[in-house]
Amino acid sequence: MTIKTMDEIRQMEKVCQLAAQTLYHTAKFVRPGITTNELDKIAHDFTLSHEAKPAPLGYHGYPKSICTSVNEVICHGVPDSTVLKEGDIINLDITCYKFGFHGDTSATFYVGDVSDRAKKLTEAAKDAMMVGIEAITAKGTTGDIGFAINKFTTRQGYHVVREIGGHGIGRGFHEDPFVPSYGKKGRGDRLLVGGTITVEPMLNETTAELVEHDIPNSSIKWYTTADKTLSAQFEHTVLITENGPRILTGY
Ligand code: MF3
Ligand code: CO
Ligand code: CO
């Protein structure tokens, strides 16, 4: 984890605010009938119009500017001609690059009216992210975050994804440490004041395995639940301070 100077923190704040604005600007267009390609273009154009770059575009060969993960897609869904339909849930994951720094945030949105089942999972995913963020302390570890997320998630009757999680972030898109959505208090990597990480739990309805899918000409994979049950995710970029967490991608 790299410790940022006050100046670097100010740059991180700005790019994180832009990522949050891009996320909620794009989310306004989520409705039955729109394609994920159209959402990608909306986010892409908004980002460029703010003199920033969409970090995913070209990242390890990733072909689009955002990730759009619908229903059983766990993460890294690639925008395409898929038409959203009433009842879907969709995670929009936005990462902006500006001033030499990255801001990474995602949220799951409802397409029209959705089932209570989808709402419950989505709400739990948002709460799990907040519980994880609240577990951050100046003297803590990544295990504190994972422990809190997994405990909360299990009590809600859901299952965390273990293979993928949060990460350090700053000049690099994905930096050390890995921030798991499970763990033991006091284990894992030390959190450092002035460090910036993401907290981004993925919650599944069942214990079904992940299925990994290739993206042509890219080393990035996208993932679905093997039994096609729903998965939901939220993500914030967070600064670790003396007094605990400060969410940089708040909106
Ligand atoms: N934004 C994702 C994350 O939260 C990473 C997407 S990488 C991409 O870490 F290449 F798929 F865009
Ligand atoms: Co992200
Ligand atoms: Co991330």
CSV table of C-alpha atoms and ligand atoms in Angstrom, one decimal:
chain,number,residue,atom,x,y,z
A,1,MET,CA,0.0,0.0,0.0
A,2,THR,CA,1.4,3.4,-1.0
A,3,ILE,CA,1.0,6.3,1.4
A,4,LYS,CA,-0.2,9.4,-0.2
A,5,THR,CA,0.9,13.0,0.5
A,6,MET,CA,-1.7,15.6,1.3
A,7,ASP,CA,-1.4,16.8,-2.3
A,8,GLU,CA,-1.9,13.3,-3.7
A,9,ILE,CA,-4.9,12.8,-1.5
A,10,ARG,CA,-6.4,15.9,-3.0
A,11,GLN,CA,-5.9,14.5,-6.5
A,12,MET,CA,-7.4,11.2,-5.4
A,13,GLU,CA,-10.5,13.0,-3.9
A,14,LYS,CA,-11.0,14.7,-7.3
A,15,VAL,CA,-10.8,11.7,-9.5
A,16,CYS,CA,-12.9,9.7,-7.0
A,17,GLN,CA,-15.6,12.3,-7.1
A,18,LEU,CA,-15.5,12.2,-10.9
A,19,ALA,CA,-15.9,8.4,-10.9
A,20,ALA,CA,-19.0,8.8,-8.6
A,21,GLN,CA,-20.5,11.5,-10.8
A,22,THR,CA,-19.9,9.2,-13.9
A,23,LEU,CA,-21.6,6.3,-12.1
A,24,TYR,CA,-24.7,8.3,-11.2
A,25,HIS,CA,-24.9,10.1,-14.5
A,26,THR,CA,-24.8,6.7,-16.3
A,27,ALA,CA,-27.3,5.1,-13.8
A,28,LYS,CA,-29.9,7.7,-14.8
A,29,PHE,CA,-30.2,5.9,-18.1
A,30,VAL,CA,-30.7,2.4,-16.7
A,31,ARG,CA,-34.2,1.3,-17.9
A,32,PRO,CA,-35.8,-1.5,-19.8
A,33,GLY,CA,-34.8,-1.3,-23.5
A,34,ILE,CA,-31.3,0.2,-23.2
A,35,THR,CA,-28.3,-1.9,-24.1
A,36,THR,CA,-25.2,-2.2,-22.0
A,37,ASN,CA,-23.2,-0.9,-25.0
A,38,GLU,CA,-25.3,2.3,-24.8
A,39,LEU,CA,-24.5,2.7,-21.1
A,40,ASP,CA,-20.8,2.1,-21.9
A,41,LYS,CA,-20.9,5.0,-24.4
A,42,ILE,CA,-22.7,7.3,-22.0
A,43,ALA,CA,-20.0,6.7,-19.3
A,44,HIS,CA,-17.2,6.9,-21.9
A,45,ASP,CA,-18.4,10.3,-23.3
A,46,PHE,CA,-19.0,11.7,-19.8
A,47,THR,CA,-15.5,10.7,-18.6
A,48,LEU,CA,-13.8,12.2,-21.7
A,49,SER,CA,-15.8,15.4,-21.4
A,50,HIS,CA,-14.3,15.8,-17.9
A,51,GLU,CA,-10.7,15.5,-19.3
A,52,ALA,CA,-10.4,12.1,-17.7
A,53,LYS,CA,-9.8,8.6,-19.1
A,54,PRO,CA,-12.0,5.5,-18.5
A,55,ALA,CA,-9.3,3.2,-16.9
A,56,PRO,CA,-10.8,-0.1,-18.0
A,57,LEU,CA,-10.4,0.7,-21.7
A,58,GLY,CA,-7.4,-1.2,-22.9
A,59,TYR,CA,-6.5,-2.4,-19.4
A,60,HIS,CA,-4.9,-5.8,-20.0
A,61,GLY,CA,-6.7,-5.8,-23.3
A,62,TYR,CA,-10.2,-5.0,-21.8
A,63,PRO,CA,-12.3,-3.7,-24.8
A,64,LYS,CA,-14.8,-1.3,-23.1
A,65,SER,CA,-14.8,1.7,-20.8
A,66,ILE,CA,-16.9,0.3,-17.9
A,67,CYS,CA,-18.1,-3.1,-16.6
A,68,THR,CA,-21.8,-4.0,-16.8
A,69,SER,CA,-22.7,-7.1,-14.7
A,70,VAL,CA,-26.3,-8.2,-15.1
A,71,ASN,CA,-28.1,-10.7,-12.8
A,72,GLU,CA,-25.9,-13.8,-12.6
A,73,VAL,CA,-22.8,-12.0,-13.8
A,74,ILE,CA,-20.6,-11.6,-10.7
A,75,CYS,CA,-18.2,-9.0,-12.1
A,76,HIS,CA,-16.4,-7.6,-15.2
A,77,GLY,CA,-19.4,-8.1,-17.5
A,78,VAL,CA,-18.4,-6.6,-20.8
A,79,PRO,CA,-20.9,-4.2,-22.4
A,80,ASP,CA,-22.5,-5.6,-25.6
A,81,SER,CA,-25.8,-5.6,-27.4
A,82,THR,CA,-27.6,-7.1,-24.4
A,83,VAL,CA,-30.9,-5.3,-23.9
A,84,LEU,CA,-31.9,-4.6,-20.3
A,85,LYS,CA,-35.3,-5.9,-19.3
A,86,GLU,CA,-37.7,-5.1,-16.5
A,87,GLY,CA,-36.7,-7.1,-13.4
A,88,ASP,CA,-32.9,-7.2,-14.1
A,89,ILE,CA,-30.3,-5.9,-11.7
A,90,ILE,CA,-27.2,-4.4,-13.1
A,91,ASN,CA,-23.9,-3.5,-11.5
A,92,LEU,CA,-22.1,-0.5,-13.2
A,93,ASP,CA,-18.4,-0.4,-12.3
A,94,ILE,CA,-16.7,2.8,-13.2
A,95,THR,CA,-13.0,3.6,-12.9
A,96,CYS,CA,-11.7,7.1,-13.9
A,97,TYR,CA,-8.1,8.1,-14.4
A,98,LYS,CA,-7.0,11.7,-14.0
A,99,PHE,CA,-4.2,13.7,-12.4
A,100,GLY,CA,-2.2,10.5,-12.4
A,101,PHE,CA,-4.6,8.7,-10.1
A,102,HIS,CA,-7.5,6.2,-10.2
A,103,GLY,CA,-11.0,6.4,-8.6
A,104,ASP,CA,-13.0,3.2,-8.6
A,105,THR,CA,-16.6,2.8,-7.6
A,106,SER,CA,-19.6,0.6,-8.5
A,107,ALA,CA,-23.2,0.1,-7.5
A,108,THR,CA,-26.0,-2.3,-8.4
A,109,PHE,CA,-29.2,-0.7,-9.9
A,110,TYR,CA,-32.7,-2.0,-10.6
A,111,VAL,CA,-34.1,-2.1,-14.1
A,112,GLY,CA,-37.7,-1.0,-13.6
A,113,ASP,CA,-39.5,-3.0,-10.9
A,114,VAL,CA,-37.5,-5.9,-9.5
A,115,SER,CA,-38.4,-8.9,-7.3
A,116,ASP,CA,-38.1,-8.7,-3.5
A,117,ARG,CA,-35.5,-11.4,-3.9
A,118,ALA,CA,-33.3,-9.2,-6.1
A,119,LYS,CA,-33.9,-6.2,-3.8
A,120,LYS,CA,-32.9,-8.1,-0.7
A,121,LEU,CA,-29.7,-9.3,-2.2
A,122,THR,CA,-28.8,-5.9,-3.5
A,123,GLU,CA,-29.5,-4.1,-0.2
A,124,ALA,CA,-27.4,-6.7,1.6
A,125,ALA,CA,-24.5,-6.2,-0.8
A,126,LYS,CA,-24.6,-2.4,-0.1
A,127,ASP,CA,-24.8,-3.0,3.6
A,128,ALA,CA,-22.0,-5.5,3.4
A,129,MET,CA,-19.7,-2.9,1.7
A,130,MET,CA,-20.6,-0.4,4.4
A,131,VAL,CA,-19.9,-2.8,7.2
A,132,GLY,CA,-16.5,-3.6,5.6
A,133,ILE,CA,-15.7,0.1,5.4
A,134,GLU,CA,-16.7,0.7,9.0
A,135,ALA,CA,-14.3,-2.0,10.1
A,136,ILE,CA,-11.3,0.0,8.8
A,137,THR,CA,-9.1,1.5,11.5
A,138,ALA,CA,-5.6,3.1,11.5
A,139,LYS,CA,-4.1,0.1,13.3
A,140,GLY,CA,-6.2,-2.5,11.5
A,141,THR,CA,-5.7,-5.2,8.8
A,142,THR,CA,-7.4,-6.3,5.7
A,143,GLY,CA,-8.6,-9.3,7.7
A,144,ASP,CA,-10.7,-7.0,9.9
A,145,ILE,CA,-12.6,-5.8,6.7
A,146,GLY,CA,-13.1,-9.4,5.4
A,147,PHE,CA,-14.2,-10.7,8.7
A,148,ALA,CA,-16.8,-8.0,9.1
A,149,ILE,CA,-18.1,-8.5,5.5
A,150,ASN,CA,-18.3,-12.2,5.8
A,151,LYS,CA,-20.0,-12.2,9.2
A,152,PHE,CA,-22.7,-9.8,8.1
A,153,THR,CA,-23.2,-11.6,4.8
A,154,THR,CA,-23.6,-15.0,6.4
A,155,ARG,CA,-26.1,-13.6,8.9
A,156,GLN,CA,-28.2,-12.3,5.9
A,157,GLY,CA,-28.2,-15.8,4.4
A,158,TYR,CA,-25.9,-14.9,1.5
A,159,HIS,CA,-22.4,-15.9,0.4
A,160,VAL,CA,-19.3,-13.8,-0.3
A,161,VAL,CA,-17.2,-14.4,-3.4
A,162,ARG,CA,-13.7,-15.3,-2.1
A,163,GLU,CA,-11.7,-15.4,-5.4
A,164,ILE,CA,-12.1,-11.7,-6.2
A,165,GLY,CA,-12.1,-8.7,-3.9
A,166,GLY,CA,-10.8,-5.2,-3.2
A,167,HIS,CA,-7.4,-3.8,-3.8
A,168,GLY,CA,-5.0,-1.0,-3.2
A,169,ILE,CA,-5.5,1.9,-5.6
A,170,GLY,CA,-3.7,5.1,-6.6
A,171,ARG,CA,-1.3,5.7,-9.4
A,172,GLY,CA,-2.0,2.0,-10.2
A,173,PHE,CA,-5.5,0.7,-10.9
A,174,HIS,CA,-4.9,-2.5,-8.9
A,175,GLU,CA,-2.2,-2.2,-6.3
A,176,ASP,CA,-1.4,-4.3,-3.2
A,177,PRO,CA,-2.9,-5.4,-0.9
A,178,PHE,CA,-5.7,-7.7,-1.9
A,179,VAL,CA,-8.8,-6.8,0.2
A,180,PRO,CA,-10.8,-10.1,0.7
A,181,SER,CA,-14.5,-10.3,1.6
A,182,TYR,CA,-13.7,-13.0,4.2
A,183,GLY,CA,-10.9,-13.4,6.8
A,184,LYS,CA,-9.9,-13.3,10.4
A,185,LYS,CA,-9.5,-10.1,12.6
A,186,GLY,CA,-5.9,-9.0,12.8
A,187,ARG,CA,-4.8,-11.2,9.9
A,188,GLY,CA,-3.9,-10.2,6.4
A,189,ASP,CA,-2.0,-7.0,5.5
A,190,ARG,CA,-1.7,-3.9,7.8
A,191,LEU,CA,-3.7,-0.9,6.9
A,192,LEU,CA,-1.7,2.3,6.8
A,193,VAL,CA,-2.8,5.9,7.4
A,194,GLY,CA,-2.7,7.7,4.1
A,195,GLY,CA,-3.3,4.5,2.1
A,196,THR,CA,-6.2,4.1,-0.3
A,197,ILE,CA,-8.0,0.9,-1.0
A,198,THR,CA,-11.3,-0.3,-2.4
A,199,VAL,CA,-13.9,-2.3,-0.5
A,200,GLU,CA,-16.0,-4.2,-3.1
A,201,PRO,CA,-17.8,-7.3,-1.8
A,202,MET,CA,-19.7,-9.5,-4.2
A,203,LEU,CA,-22.6,-11.3,-2.7
A,204,ASN,CA,-24.2,-14.5,-4.1
A,205,GLU,CA,-27.5,-16.1,-3.3
A,206,THR,CA,-26.0,-19.6,-3.2
A,207,THR,CA,-22.7,-21.4,-2.7
A,208,ALA,CA,-22.6,-22.3,-6.4
A,209,GLU,CA,-19.1,-22.1,-8.0
A,210,LEU,CA,-17.9,-19.3,-10.2
A,211,VAL,CA,-17.6,-19.9,-13.9
A,212,GLU,CA,-14.8,-18.0,-15.5
A,213,HIS,CA,-15.3,-16.6,-19.0
A,214,ASP,CA,-12.6,-15.4,-21.4
A,215,ILE,CA,-12.6,-12.0,-23.2
A,216,PRO,CA,-11.0,-12.2,-26.6
A,217,ASN,CA,-7.5,-10.7,-26.7
A,218,SER,CA,-7.6,-9.8,-23.0
A,219,SER,CA,-6.2,-11.4,-19.9
A,220,ILE,CA,-9.2,-10.1,-17.9
A,221,LYS,CA,-12.0,-12.7,-17.2
A,222,TRP,CA,-15.6,-12.2,-16.5
A,223,TYR,CA,-17.5,-14.4,-14.0
A,224,THR,CA,-21.0,-15.8,-13.5
A,225,THR,CA,-22.6,-18.0,-10.9
A,226,ALA,CA,-22.7,-21.7,-12.1
A,227,ASP,CA,-26.3,-22.1,-11.1
A,228,LYS,CA,-27.3,-18.7,-12.7
A,229,THR,CA,-28.6,-17.3,-9.4
A,230,LEU,CA,-28.1,-13.6,-8.7
A,231,SER,CA,-25.0,-11.8,-7.6
A,232,ALA,CA,-24.8,-8.2,-6.5
A,233,GLN,CA,-21.9,-5.8,-5.7
A,234,PHE,CA,-21.1,-2.3,-4.5
A,235,GLU,CA,-17.7,-0.6,-4.4
A,236,HIS,CA,-16.1,2.5,-2.8
A,237,THR,CA,-12.6,3.8,-2.9
A,238,VAL,CA,-11.6,4.6,0.7
A,239,LEU,CA,-8.8,6.7,2.4
A,240,ILE,CA,-7.5,5.3,5.7
A,241,THR,CA,-7.1,8.1,8.2
A,242,GLU,CA,-6.1,8.4,11.9
A,243,ASN,CA,-9.8,8.4,12.7
A,244,GLY,CA,-10.8,5.5,10.4
A,245,PRO,CA,-12.2,5.3,6.9
A,246,ARG,CA,-13.0,8.3,4.6
A,247,ILE,CA,-15.1,7.3,1.6
A,248,LEU,CA,-13.7,9.2,-1.4
A,249,THR,CA,-16.3,8.0,-4.0
A,250,GLY,CA,-19.3,9.2,-2.0
A,251,TYR,CA,-22.1,10.8,-3.9
B,1,MF3,N1,-13.3,-1.9,-11.7
B,1,MF3,C1,-12.9,-3.2,-11.5
B,1,MF3,C2,-12.5,-3.3,-10.0
B,1,MF3,O1,-13.3,-3.0,-9.2
B,1,MF3,C3,-11.9,-3.7,-12.4
B,1,MF3,C4,-12.3,-3.8,-13.8
B,1,MF3,S1,-10.9,-4.3,-14.7
B,1,MF3,C5,-11.5,-4.3,-16.2
B,1,MF3,O2,-11.5,-3.7,-9.6
B,1,MF3,F1,-10.5,-4.5,-17.0
B,1,MF3,F2,-12.4,-5.3,-16.3
B,1,MF3,F3,-12.2,-3.2,-16.5
B,2,CO,CO,-14.4,-1.3,-9.8
B,3,CO,CO,-12.0,-2.1,-7.7
